[in-house]
């Protein structure tokens, strides 16, 4: 990570709601579709790296997934 990036992200998340950042999506449709395309099934383990305040986990739970790990350095 470049110098100052940690502080930048801390400030971004401190002063903005998850819905106020440009990368927010109310439903992680593309990611959900790609996961479904693997045909791994709902019993498969899923690791969401860089989860942040993503809605991917909500979509996975809605589809029946239960073995989900979220990882975010922040």
Coordinates of C-alpha atoms in Angstrom, one line a residue:
X1 CA 0.0 0.0 0.0
X2 CA 1.3 3.4 -0.9
X3 CA 2.0 5.9 2.0
X4 CA -1.2 7.7 3.0
X5 CA -3.6 5.2 1.5
X6 CA -4.6 3.8 4.8
X7 CA -5.6 7.2 6.1
X8 CA -7.4 8.0 2.9
X9 CA -9.6 4.9 3.2
X10 CA -10.2 5.4 6.9
X11 CA -11.4 8.9 6.2
X12 CA -13.5 7.8 3.3
X13 CA -15.3 5.2 5.4
X14 CA -15.6 7.5 8.4
X15 CA -17.3 10.3 6.5
X16 CA -19.4 8.5 3.9
X17 CA -22.2 6.0 4.2
X18 CA -21.7 2.8 2.2
X19 CA -24.3 3.9 -0.3
X20 CA -22.5 7.2 -0.9
X21 CA -19.3 5.7 -2.4
X22 CA -19.0 5.2 -6.2
X23 CA -18.4 1.5 -6.0
X24 CA -21.6 0.7 -4.0
X25 CA -24.1 -1.6 -5.6
X26 CA -27.4 -2.5 -3.9
X27 CA -27.1 -6.0 -5.2
X28 CA -23.9 -7.7 -6.3
X29 CA -25.6 -9.3 -9.3
X30 CA -22.5 -9.8 -11.4
X31 CA -20.6 -11.5 -8.6
X32 CA -23.6 -13.6 -7.6
X33 CA -24.0 -14.8 -11.2
X34 CA -20.3 -15.6 -11.6
X35 CA -20.4 -17.7 -8.3
X36 CA -23.6 -19.5 -9.5
X37 CA -21.9 -20.2 -12.9
X38 CA -19.3 -22.3 -11.1
X39 CA -22.0 -24.8 -10.2
X40 CA -20.3 -25.3 -6.9
X41 CA -23.6 -25.3 -5.1
X42 CA -24.7 -23.7 -1.8
X43 CA -22.7 -26.0 0.3
X44 CA -19.4 -24.7 -1.2
X45 CA -17.2 -22.5 0.9
X46 CA -17.1 -18.9 -0.3
X47 CA -14.4 -16.3 0.6
X48 CA -15.2 -12.7 -0.1
X49 CA -11.8 -10.9 -0.1
X50 CA -12.1 -7.2 0.4
X51 CA -15.7 -7.5 1.6
X52 CA -16.0 -4.1 3.1
X53 CA -19.7 -3.1 3.2
X54 CA -20.5 -5.2 0.1
X55 CA -24.0 -6.7 -0.3
X56 CA -22.5 -9.9 -1.7
X57 CA -22.9 -11.7 1.6
X58 CA -26.6 -10.8 1.7
X59 CA -27.1 -12.2 -1.8
X60 CA -25.3 -15.4 -0.9
X61 CA -27.3 -15.9 2.2
X62 CA -30.5 -15.2 0.2
X63 CA -29.5 -18.0 -2.2
X64 CA -28.9 -20.5 0.6
X65 CA -25.1 -20.3 1.1
X66 CA -24.0 -20.7 4.7
X67 CA -20.3 -21.3 4.7
X68 CA -19.2 -17.8 3.9
X69 CA -16.0 -16.0 5.1
X70 CA -15.6 -12.2 4.8
X71 CA -12.2 -10.7 4.8
X72 CA -11.3 -7.0 4.9
X73 CA -8.2 -5.4 6.1
X74 CA -10.0 -2.2 7.2

